[in-house]
Amino acid sequence: SRSWSIADTHAVSCAPGTILAMACSTLRVPPWLCVYVVLWFCVSPDLCLSSAAALVDESAASGQCGRDCSRTSAGSFRVAIRQVQLSSPPVLLQLHASREDKKVEKYAEQVAWVVASFGECVNQCGEAKRSRVVECRSLFNNAAVPSSMCSGMVKPSTFEGCDCESVPCRSHKCDSTLVHTGSVVSKDSGNAFLAEEIFIILGCLPEEPASQKAPAGSGGVFIDDCVSWNGQGSCRSGLPFYDLKSTAMSPDVCFHFCIGKGLDLFGITAMGECRCGASAVNQAVWHHQSPRETLVFRDDTMKAGSMEQLCPLRVFRYTGPYEFGSVPFELFDATVQDTAYVDSIVFGQALSAEAEEDMPGSKEDASGETSSVPGHTLAFDMMSDSGTPGWQRSCWPGNCGAGGGPWKKRRGTLIAGLKGRWQEYVVIEYYFDPTLDSARRSAFRKAVAAWSKETCIHFVETAVPAPAPSLQVNAKDAAHCYVSNIGYPGDTVWTTVNMGWCDSERYVGNLIHELGHVLGMNHEQKRPDAVQEYHGQGPHLIVNWNVVKEQGWLDQYQPDPETYVGSQNDGIGDPFIGLAPYDFGSIMHYPAGNHFETIPREGAKLTGNRRSLSEGDIVQVLDLYQCKERSR
């Protein structure tokens, strides 16, 4: 048995194998034996499989297989060859020339397209666009390899249209000889080509050693045995995340589950359990650091596998492109609980969902006194129903939400003087700290685009520090991801967006959440009707006060009377009037778990959303800022 690397194909051609095949025929050497020789010297399956297949056919037809092979095994051999010819890129190839241990194993290196962040926007010849670097990289060591090795895989566009309304643009003298004439991805199209999500089988792992098995009964989808793993080898065969069980398990089901969590490797056990893992090229999972050795998937232990044969653990991979070392955000379908779970395993310590976005507050109650919290007794004074309900407040130019209220800078047109969808646009400028890396910048731009697409909020990136009030985006506190103010900070104040922990595409949803705070949104569970009855509404949650108090998150569950619950009639075109429904699916809601239960229980499945804005999120901001559509 001999393994090769793709690099060998550039140094060794098929000529030796072809010559040997001819020699076999001249010297009347049994063709089945020649298969070994041909494949030993010929390291390119695409070039040489036809020669090997011809030898197999000749062996079966001439009856020279003898005791070591048969016409049936030769036919199976040819089928295996055909399967590899149809694979793009080539997958693990295991060829059996006998019914005993005689076999040839060759592993074609797994590769993937990886794109860098787009560069500056250049306005040339009346067209604004920007470019990025697209590289072919090895899946299991993240090393750059020749682009030819990624042939056959969908290559992301090098260019993208950009919007000079939202990002700084540099004008360039028009030179038709320099204008890119290839395909350009629309600034609004995102990764539309990912609609055809692709995965392939890598191979089959042998039965898991007892030292790598999770203890029986540890169960649940969020299996955490690998958080503090100290066994031998890779925990759970290098697929340490999740344990999804289903009577209808299939590669398609497992793929969509794992890729939705940003995990590009997945496996299915013989018992139908789906596990997830991450390759070296999926750097975002590992926070751009080297993963713990006990979490690494070791491809050198794999054997050839197919969809038909029995296999203890069949392993697959995602074959689409990666953005800045991450599965594209467009494929994500994860909650904040998912990101906390994956991070807990990566760093080997339990992390809470709240810690993904906020810093723990005081463990004291609202009065400043430390108190006993027996059972579900509230740790604060119940809010009084006296006074006007929150949904009878006026929005812009008033404030029907939390914090400093709506941002004030408005204009009736876009910067270029174009009339857009809205009667008025709210302009919020932001500036990236020069030390902020490209992966964080790209993630932040996607987060602001989510808000600008659905509302009249127009975030504008500046090339130089913008005057207050504006956003300063940095990563000075590497351990957290948060903003310094809720709503308008004041005429002479900057709001800081600290992206420390939010370092990749995996955290776009978390950043959309943080920008909700910037716009004046509070956590949904802080509504005055969330944990108690309020003017005949609620409660919607049953909080385990002992747990949240002990873990330092008490302030995140205490009612805040300023939190948006709806508004009064603010005139013609008012986006929303009256009491706003409680929104379990809000991007501002924490996930259910041991901190609270929902009323009704079905609401728990919606909590913790960090995939996209809910309808309630959009309506809230439209109402807060009185975003009114322009009549057509």
Coordinates of C-alpha atoms in Angstrom, one line a residue, residues 96-620:
H96 CA -9.1 -4.4 -4.2
A97 CA -7.4 -6.8 -6.5
S98 CA -8.2 -9.8 -4.4
R99 CA -10.6 -11.0 -1.7
E100 CA -7.8 -11.0 0.9
D101 CA -5.7 -8.2 2.3
K102 CA -4.1 -7.3 -1.1
K103 CA -5.2 -3.7 -1.9
V104 CA -4.0 -0.4 -3.1
E105 CA -5.0 2.8 -1.1
K106 CA -4.4 6.2 -2.5
Y107 CA -5.7 9.4 -1.0
A108 CA -6.2 12.5 -3.2
E109 CA -5.7 15.6 -1.1
Q110 CA -8.9 17.4 -0.2
V111 CA -9.0 21.0 -1.2
A112 CA -11.3 24.1 -1.1
W113 CA -11.6 27.6 -2.4
V114 CA -11.0 30.2 0.3
V115 CA -11.7 33.9 -0.3
A116 CA -10.3 36.9 1.5
S117 CA -12.1 40.1 2.3
F118 CA -12.9 42.5 -0.5
G119 CA -10.6 45.4 -0.9
E120 CA -11.5 49.1 -1.3
C121 CA -14.2 50.2 -3.6
V122 CA -12.9 51.6 -6.9
N123 CA -15.1 53.8 -9.2
Q124 CA -13.8 53.4 -12.7
C125 CA -15.4 54.0 -16.0
G126 CA -18.8 54.6 -14.3
E127 CA -18.7 51.3 -12.5
A128 CA -18.0 50.8 -8.8
K129 CA -16.5 47.4 -7.8
R130 CA -13.9 45.8 -5.6
S131 CA -11.8 42.7 -5.8
R132 CA -10.6 40.0 -3.4
V133 CA -8.0 37.2 -3.4
V134 CA -9.4 33.7 -4.1
E135 CA -7.0 30.8 -3.1
C136 CA -7.1 27.1 -3.3
R137 CA -6.2 25.6 0.0
S138 CA -5.7 22.1 1.6
L139 CA -8.7 21.1 3.7
F140 CA -6.7 19.4 6.4
N141 CA -3.7 21.7 6.9
N142 CA -4.9 25.0 5.4
A143 CA -1.8 25.3 3.2
A144 CA -2.0 27.2 -0.1
V145 CA -1.9 24.8 -3.1
P146 CA -2.0 25.4 -6.9
S147 CA -5.4 26.6 -8.1
S148 CA -5.5 23.7 -10.6
M149 CA -6.1 21.4 -7.7
C150 CA -9.5 23.1 -7.1
S151 CA -10.6 22.6 -10.7
G152 CA -14.1 21.2 -10.9
M153 CA -15.2 23.1 -7.8
V154 CA -17.4 26.2 -7.9
K155 CA -15.0 29.1 -7.8
P156 CA -16.2 32.3 -6.1
S157 CA -16.1 35.5 -8.1
T158 CA -13.0 37.7 -7.7
F159 CA -15.0 40.9 -8.2
E160 CA -18.1 42.4 -6.6
G161 CA -20.2 45.4 -7.3
C162 CA -20.1 47.9 -4.4
D163 CA -22.1 50.9 -3.2
C164 CA -20.4 54.2 -2.9
E165 CA -23.4 55.3 -0.8
S166 CA -22.3 53.0 2.0
V167 CA -18.6 52.5 1.7
P168 CA -15.6 54.8 0.8
C169 CA -14.9 54.8 -2.9
R170 CA -11.7 55.8 -4.7
S171 CA -12.1 57.3 -8.1
H172 CA -9.8 55.9 -10.8
K173 CA -9.0 57.3 -14.2
C174 CA -11.0 55.4 -16.8
D175 CA -8.8 53.0 -18.8
S176 CA -10.7 50.5 -20.8
T177 CA -7.7 48.2 -21.0
L178 CA -7.8 47.8 -17.2
V179 CA -11.5 47.3 -16.7
H180 CA -12.4 43.8 -15.6
T181 CA -14.7 42.2 -18.1
G182 CA -15.5 39.0 -16.3
S183 CA -18.4 38.1 -14.1
V184 CA -19.2 40.5 -11.3
V185 CA -21.2 39.4 -8.3
S186 CA -24.0 41.9 -7.6
K187 CA -23.6 43.7 -4.2
D188 CA -27.1 42.4 -3.4
S189 CA -26.7 38.8 -4.6
G190 CA -24.5 37.6 -1.7
N191 CA -23.6 33.9 -2.2
A192 CA -26.6 33.0 -4.3
F193 CA -24.6 30.3 -6.0
L194 CA -24.6 28.4 -2.8
A195 CA -28.2 27.4 -3.4
E196 CA -26.8 24.2 -4.8
E197 CA -25.1 23.1 -1.6
I198 CA -22.6 20.3 -2.2
F199 CA -21.0 17.6 -0.1
I200 CA -19.1 14.5 -0.9
I201 CA -18.2 11.3 1.0
L202 CA -14.6 11.2 2.3
G203 CA -14.5 7.6 3.4
C204 CA -15.1 5.3 6.3
L205 CA -13.6 5.4 9.7
P206 CA -13.0 2.0 11.5
E207 CA -14.9 1.2 14.6
E208 CA -14.3 3.8 17.3
P209 CA -11.8 2.7 20.0
A210 CA -13.3 2.5 23.5
S211 CA -11.0 5.3 24.6
Q212 CA -12.7 7.7 22.1
K213 CA -16.3 6.8 22.7
A214 CA -18.6 9.2 24.6
P215 CA -20.0 7.6 27.8
A216 CA -23.4 5.9 27.3
G217 CA -26.3 8.0 28.3
S218 CA -24.5 11.3 28.0
G219 CA -27.0 12.0 25.2
G220 CA -28.8 15.1 24.0
V221 CA -27.9 17.0 20.8
F222 CA -25.5 19.3 22.8
I223 CA -23.2 16.4 23.8
D224 CA -20.4 18.0 25.9
D225 CA -18.0 15.1 26.5
C226 CA -15.3 16.8 24.4
V227 CA -15.3 20.0 26.5
S228 CA -12.8 18.4 29.0
W229 CA -11.7 15.4 27.0
N230 CA -8.6 13.7 28.4
G231 CA -8.8 10.4 26.6
Q232 CA -6.5 9.0 24.0
G233 CA -6.7 10.2 20.4
S234 CA -9.3 12.5 19.0
C235 CA -12.5 12.8 20.9
R236 CA -15.4 11.1 19.1
S237 CA -13.1 10.4 16.1
G238 CA -12.5 14.1 15.5
L239 CA -16.2 14.9 15.1
P240 CA -16.7 16.4 18.6
F241 CA -19.7 18.6 18.0
Y242 CA -23.4 17.5 18.5
D243 CA -25.1 14.1 18.5
L244 CA -28.2 14.3 16.4
K245 CA -30.4 11.2 16.3
S246 CA -33.2 10.5 13.9
T247 CA -35.0 7.5 12.5
A248 CA -34.9 9.3 9.1
M249 CA -31.2 10.1 9.2
S250 CA -29.5 10.6 5.9
P251 CA -26.4 12.4 4.6
D252 CA -28.6 15.3 3.4
V253 CA -30.2 15.7 6.8
C254 CA -26.9 15.5 8.6
F255 CA -25.2 17.9 6.1
H256 CA -27.8 20.6 6.6
F257 CA -27.7 20.3 10.3
C258 CA -23.9 20.6 10.6
I259 CA -23.4 23.2 7.9
G260 CA -26.1 25.3 9.6
K261 CA -23.9 25.4 12.6
G262 CA -20.9 26.5 10.5
L263 CA -19.3 23.0 10.7
D264 CA -17.9 21.6 7.4
L265 CA -17.3 18.0 8.3
F266 CA -20.0 15.5 9.3
G267 CA -20.3 11.8 9.9
I268 CA -23.1 9.2 10.3
T269 CA -22.6 6.2 12.5
A270 CA -23.9 2.8 11.7
M271 CA -26.6 3.5 14.4
G272 CA -27.8 6.6 12.5
E273 CA -26.2 9.3 14.7
C274 CA -25.1 12.5 13.1
R275 CA -21.9 14.1 14.3
C276 CA -20.2 17.4 13.2
G277 CA -16.6 18.5 13.0
A278 CA -14.4 21.2 11.5
S279 CA -11.5 21.1 9.1
A280 CA -8.3 23.1 9.4
V281 CA -9.4 25.4 6.6
N282 CA -12.5 26.3 8.7
Q283 CA -10.5 28.6 10.9
A284 CA -13.4 30.5 12.2
V285 CA -14.5 27.6 14.4
W286 CA -11.0 27.5 16.0
H287 CA -10.9 31.3 16.3
H288 CA -8.0 31.4 13.9
Q289 CA -5.8 29.4 16.3
S290 CA -4.5 25.9 16.2
P291 CA -7.2 23.5 17.5
R292 CA -6.7 21.3 20.5
E293 CA -5.1 18.0 19.4
T294 CA -8.0 16.1 21.0
L295 CA -10.5 17.8 18.6
V296 CA -8.6 17.3 15.3
F297 CA -10.1 15.1 12.6
R298 CA -7.3 12.7 11.4
D299 CA -7.9 11.8 7.8
D300 CA -5.1 9.4 7.7
T301 CA -7.2 6.8 9.6
M302 CA -9.9 6.7 6.9
K303 CA -10.5 3.8 4.6
A304 CA -12.3 3.8 1.3
G305 CA -16.1 4.1 1.7
S306 CA -19.2 4.2 -0.4
M307 CA -22.8 4.9 0.3
E308 CA -23.7 1.2 -0.2
Q309 CA -21.2 -0.6 2.1
L310 CA -21.5 -1.1 5.8
C311 CA -19.4 1.4 7.7
P312 CA -19.0 2.1 11.5
L313 CA -18.6 5.9 10.8
R314 CA -19.1 7.3 7.3
V315 CA -17.5 10.8 6.9
F316 CA -18.5 13.6 4.5
R317 CA -17.3 17.1 3.8
Y318 CA -18.7 20.4 2.5
T319 CA -17.2 21.3 -0.9
G320 CA -18.3 24.9 -1.3
P321 CA -16.2 28.0 -0.8
Y322 CA -15.1 29.4 2.5
E323 CA -15.1 33.1 3.4
F324 CA -12.1 34.3 5.4
G325 CA -11.8 30.9 6.9
S326 CA -15.5 30.4 7.6
V327 CA -18.5 28.7 6.2
P328 CA -20.4 31.5 4.5
F329 CA -23.0 33.2 6.8
E330 CA -25.7 32.6 4.2
L331 CA -25.6 28.9 5.1
F332 CA -25.9 29.4 8.8
D333 CA -29.0 28.5 10.8
A334 CA -27.6 28.7 14.3
T335 CA -28.7 30.2 17.6
V336 CA -26.6 32.0 20.1
Q337 CA -26.8 28.7 22.1
D338 CA -25.1 27.0 19.2
T339 CA -22.2 29.4 19.1
A340 CA -21.7 29.1 22.9
Y341 CA -21.8 25.3 22.7
V342 CA -19.2 25.1 19.9
D343 CA -17.0 27.7 21.6
S344 CA -17.2 25.7 24.9
I345 CA -15.7 22.6 23.2
V346 CA -13.1 24.6 21.3
F347 CA -11.8 26.3 24.4
G348 CA -12.3 23.5 26.8
Q349 CA -14.5 25.4 29.2
A350 CA -18.3 25.9 29.6
L351 CA -19.4 29.2 28.2
S352 CA -22.9 30.6 28.5
A353 CA -25.0 32.0 25.6
E354 CA -25.2 35.4 27.4
A355 CA -21.4 35.6 27.5
E356 CA -21.2 35.5 23.7
E357 CA -22.6 39.0 23.6
D358 CA -22.6 40.6 27.0
M359 CA -20.4 40.9 30.0
P360 CA -21.8 39.5 33.3
G361 CA -23.4 42.2 35.4
S362 CA -23.7 42.4 39.2
K363 CA -25.0 39.5 41.1
E364 CA -26.9 42.0 43.2
D365 CA -30.6 42.8 42.8
A366 CA -32.0 46.0 41.5
S367 CA -32.0 47.6 45.0
G368 CA -28.3 46.9 45.4
E369 CA -28.9 44.4 48.1
T370 CA -27.9 40.8 48.0
S371 CA -30.9 38.7 48.8
S372 CA -32.1 35.1 49.0
V373 CA -34.0 33.9 46.0
P374 CA -36.0 30.8 47.0
G375 CA -37.6 28.9 44.2
H376 CA -39.0 31.3 41.5
T377 CA -39.5 34.2 43.8
L378 CA -38.6 37.5 42.0
A379 CA -35.3 39.1 43.0
F380 CA -36.6 42.6 42.5
D381 CA -39.7 44.7 43.3
M382 CA -42.6 44.0 40.9
M383 CA -43.2 46.8 38.6
S384 CA -46.4 48.7 39.3
D385 CA -49.2 48.8 36.8
S386 CA -49.8 52.4 37.6
G387 CA -49.1 55.0 35.0
T388 CA -49.5 54.9 31.2
P389 CA -48.7 51.6 29.4
G390 CA -45.5 51.6 27.3
W391 CA -47.4 51.1 24.1
Q392 CA -49.1 54.5 24.5
R393 CA -45.8 56.4 24.1
S394 CA -44.9 58.3 20.9
C395 CA -42.0 57.3 18.7
W396 CA -39.8 59.6 16.6
P397 CA -39.3 62.5 17.3
G398 CA -40.1 61.1 20.7
N399 CA -38.8 57.8 22.2
C400 CA -40.9 54.7 22.5
G401 CA -37.9 52.5 23.2
A402 CA -34.9 52.0 25.5
G403 CA -31.8 54.1 26.1
G404 CA -31.1 57.4 24.4
G405 CA -33.8 57.0 21.8
P406 CA -33.5 57.2 18.0
W407 CA -30.4 58.6 16.2
K408 CA -31.2 62.1 14.9
K409 CA -29.3 62.6 11.6
R410 CA -31.8 62.4 8.8
R411 CA -32.0 63.2 5.1
G412 CA -34.7 62.9 2.5
T413 CA -32.5 61.4 -0.2
L414 CA -29.5 59.1 -0.4
I415 CA -26.1 60.8 -0.5
A416 CA -26.0 61.0 -4.3
G417 CA -29.4 62.8 -4.2
L418 CA -31.3 59.8 -5.4
K419 CA -34.8 59.1 -4.0
G420 CA -34.9 55.7 -2.5
R421 CA -37.6 53.6 -0.8
W422 CA -38.0 55.7 2.3
Q423 CA -39.3 59.3 2.8
E424 CA -36.3 59.9 5.1
Y425 CA -33.1 58.0 5.8
V426 CA -31.4 57.8 9.2
V427 CA -27.7 58.2 8.7
I428 CA -25.2 56.5 11.1
E429 CA -21.6 56.7 10.3
Y430 CA -19.0 54.2 11.4
Y431 CA -15.2 54.0 11.3
F432 CA -13.0 50.9 11.6
D433 CA -10.0 51.1 13.8
P434 CA -6.9 50.7 11.6
T435 CA -5.9 47.6 13.5
L436 CA -9.2 45.8 12.9
D437 CA -8.6 42.7 10.7
S438 CA -10.4 42.1 7.4
A439 CA -12.5 39.1 8.7
R440 CA -14.1 41.3 11.4
R441 CA -14.7 44.1 8.9
S442 CA -16.5 41.8 6.5
A443 CA -18.7 40.4 9.3
F444 CA -19.6 43.9 10.5
R445 CA -20.5 45.0 6.9
K446 CA -22.8 42.0 6.6
A447 CA -24.5 42.9 9.9
V448 CA -25.1 46.6 8.9
A449 CA -26.4 45.4 5.5
A450 CA -29.1 43.3 7.3
W451 CA -30.5 46.4 8.9
S452 CA -30.2 48.7 5.9
K453 CA -31.9 46.2 3.7
E454 CA -35.1 46.1 5.8
T455 CA -35.3 49.6 7.3
C456 CA -34.6 53.3 6.7
I457 CA -31.3 53.0 8.7
H458 CA -28.4 53.9 6.4
F459 CA -25.1 52.9 7.9
V460 CA -22.2 54.7 6.2
E461 CA -18.5 53.6 6.4
T462 CA -16.0 56.4 6.6
A463 CA -12.4 56.4 5.5
V464 CA -11.4 58.7 8.4
P465 CA -12.7 59.0 11.9
A466 CA -16.2 60.4 11.8
P467 CA -17.2 63.2 14.2
A468 CA -19.5 62.4 17.1
P469 CA -22.1 61.0 17.3
S470 CA -20.9 58.0 15.3
L471 CA -19.7 54.4 15.8
Q472 CA -16.1 53.5 16.5
V473 CA -15.5 49.8 15.6
N474 CA -12.6 48.0 17.2
A475 CA -11.5 44.8 18.9
K476 CA -9.7 46.1 22.0
D477 CA -11.4 43.8 24.4
A478 CA -10.7 40.4 22.8
A479 CA -12.8 38.4 25.3
H480 CA -16.1 40.1 24.6
C481 CA -18.5 41.4 22.0
Y482 CA -20.6 44.4 23.0
V483 CA -21.6 48.0 22.3
S484 CA -21.1 50.9 24.8
N485 CA -24.6 52.5 24.5
I486 CA -28.2 51.7 23.8
G487 CA -29.7 54.1 21.3
Y488 CA -28.5 57.6 20.6
P489 CA -25.3 58.3 22.6
G490 CA -25.6 62.1 22.7
D491 CA -24.5 64.9 20.4
T492 CA -20.8 64.7 21.5
V493 CA -20.4 61.0 22.3
W494 CA -19.1 58.1 20.2
T495 CA -20.6 54.6 20.6
T496 CA -18.0 51.9 20.7
V497 CA -18.6 48.6 19.0
N498 CA -16.2 46.1 20.5
M499 CA -15.8 43.1 18.1
G500 CA -13.3 41.2 20.2
W501 CA -15.0 37.8 20.4
C502 CA -17.0 38.4 17.2
D503 CA -14.1 37.6 14.9
S504 CA -15.6 36.0 11.9
E505 CA -18.6 35.2 9.7
R506 CA -19.8 32.9 12.5
Y507 CA -20.8 36.0 14.5
V508 CA -22.7 38.0 12.0
G509 CA -25.9 37.2 13.8
N510 CA -24.4 38.4 17.1
L511 CA -23.4 41.6 15.4
I512 CA -26.9 42.2 14.1
H513 CA -28.0 41.8 17.7
E514 CA -25.5 44.3 18.9
L515 CA -26.5 46.8 16.2
G516 CA -30.1 46.4 17.5
H517 CA -28.8 47.8 20.8
V518 CA -27.2 50.7 18.9
L519 CA -30.5 51.5 17.3
G520 CA -32.3 51.6 20.7
M521 CA -33.5 48.0 21.1
N522 CA -33.3 46.2 24.5
H523 CA -33.2 42.5 25.1
E524 CA -36.7 41.2 24.4
Q525 CA -36.8 39.3 27.8
K526 CA -36.5 42.7 29.5
R527 CA -40.0 43.8 28.3
P528 CA -42.1 44.8 31.3
D529 CA -44.6 42.0 30.4
A530 CA -41.9 39.3 30.0
V531 CA -41.7 37.9 33.5
Q532 CA -44.8 39.4 35.1
E533 CA -48.3 40.7 34.3
Y534 CA -48.2 44.2 33.0
H535 CA -51.4 46.1 32.3
G536 CA -53.1 42.8 31.6
Q537 CA -50.3 41.4 29.4
G538 CA -47.9 38.6 30.2
P539 CA -46.1 36.9 31.7
H540 CA -44.3 35.1 28.9
L541 CA -41.4 33.6 30.8
I542 CA -40.8 31.7 34.0
V543 CA -37.3 32.6 35.1
N544 CA -35.1 30.4 37.3
W545 CA -33.9 33.4 39.4
N546 CA -31.5 31.3 41.5
V547 CA -29.5 30.3 38.4
V548 CA -29.4 33.7 36.7
K549 CA -28.4 35.3 40.0
E550 CA -25.6 32.8 40.6
Q551 CA -24.2 33.2 37.1
G552 CA -24.3 37.0 37.2
W553 CA -27.0 37.6 34.6
L554 CA -29.8 38.9 36.9
D555 CA -29.8 42.4 35.3
Q556 CA -30.5 40.8 31.8
Y557 CA -33.8 39.4 33.0
Q558 CA -35.1 42.2 35.2
P559 CA -38.0 44.2 33.5
D560 CA -37.1 47.6 32.1
P561 CA -40.2 49.8 31.6
E562 CA -38.4 51.6 28.7
T563 CA -38.2 48.5 26.6
Y564 CA -40.3 48.8 23.4
V565 CA -43.8 47.2 23.7
G566 CA -45.5 49.1 20.9
S567 CA -46.6 52.7 20.5
Q568 CA -49.5 55.1 20.0
N569 CA -50.7 56.4 16.6
D570 CA -48.0 58.7 15.2
G571 CA -49.9 59.9 12.2
I572 CA -50.3 58.9 8.6
G573 CA -48.1 56.1 7.5
D574 CA -47.2 55.0 11.0
P575 CA -45.6 51.6 10.6
F576 CA -47.2 50.2 13.8
I577 CA -49.9 51.2 16.3
G578 CA -50.7 49.6 19.7
L579 CA -49.3 46.7 21.7
A580 CA -46.6 44.8 20.0
P581 CA -46.8 41.0 20.3
Y582 CA -44.1 39.4 22.5
D583 CA -41.4 38.1 20.1
F584 CA -39.8 34.8 21.1
G585 CA -38.0 34.7 17.7
S586 CA -36.5 38.2 18.1
I587 CA -32.8 38.5 17.4
M588 CA -32.7 40.3 20.7
H589 CA -34.0 37.4 22.8
Y590 CA -31.8 35.1 24.8
P591 CA -32.2 31.3 24.3
A592 CA -34.3 29.1 26.6
G593 CA -32.5 26.6 28.7
N594 CA -31.9 26.3 32.4
H595 CA -32.4 30.1 32.8
F596 CA -36.1 30.2 31.9
E597 CA -39.1 28.4 30.4
T598 CA -41.5 30.0 27.9
I599 CA -45.3 30.5 28.1
P600 CA -46.3 28.6 26.1
R601 CA -43.6 26.0 26.0
E602 CA -43.5 25.9 22.2
G603 CA -42.0 29.4 22.3
A604 CA -38.7 28.0 23.6
K605 CA -37.9 26.6 20.1
L606 CA -37.9 30.1 18.7
T607 CA -35.6 31.8 21.2
G608 CA -31.9 32.5 20.7
N609 CA -32.3 33.3 17.0
R610 CA -29.1 34.8 15.5
R611 CA -29.8 33.9 11.9
S612 CA -31.8 36.9 10.7
L613 CA -34.1 39.7 11.8
S614 CA -37.6 38.6 12.8
E615 CA -40.7 40.4 11.5
G616 CA -41.1 41.8 15.0
D617 CA -37.5 43.2 14.9
I618 CA -38.1 44.9 11.6
V619 CA -41.4 46.4 12.7
Q620 CA -39.9 47.7 16.0

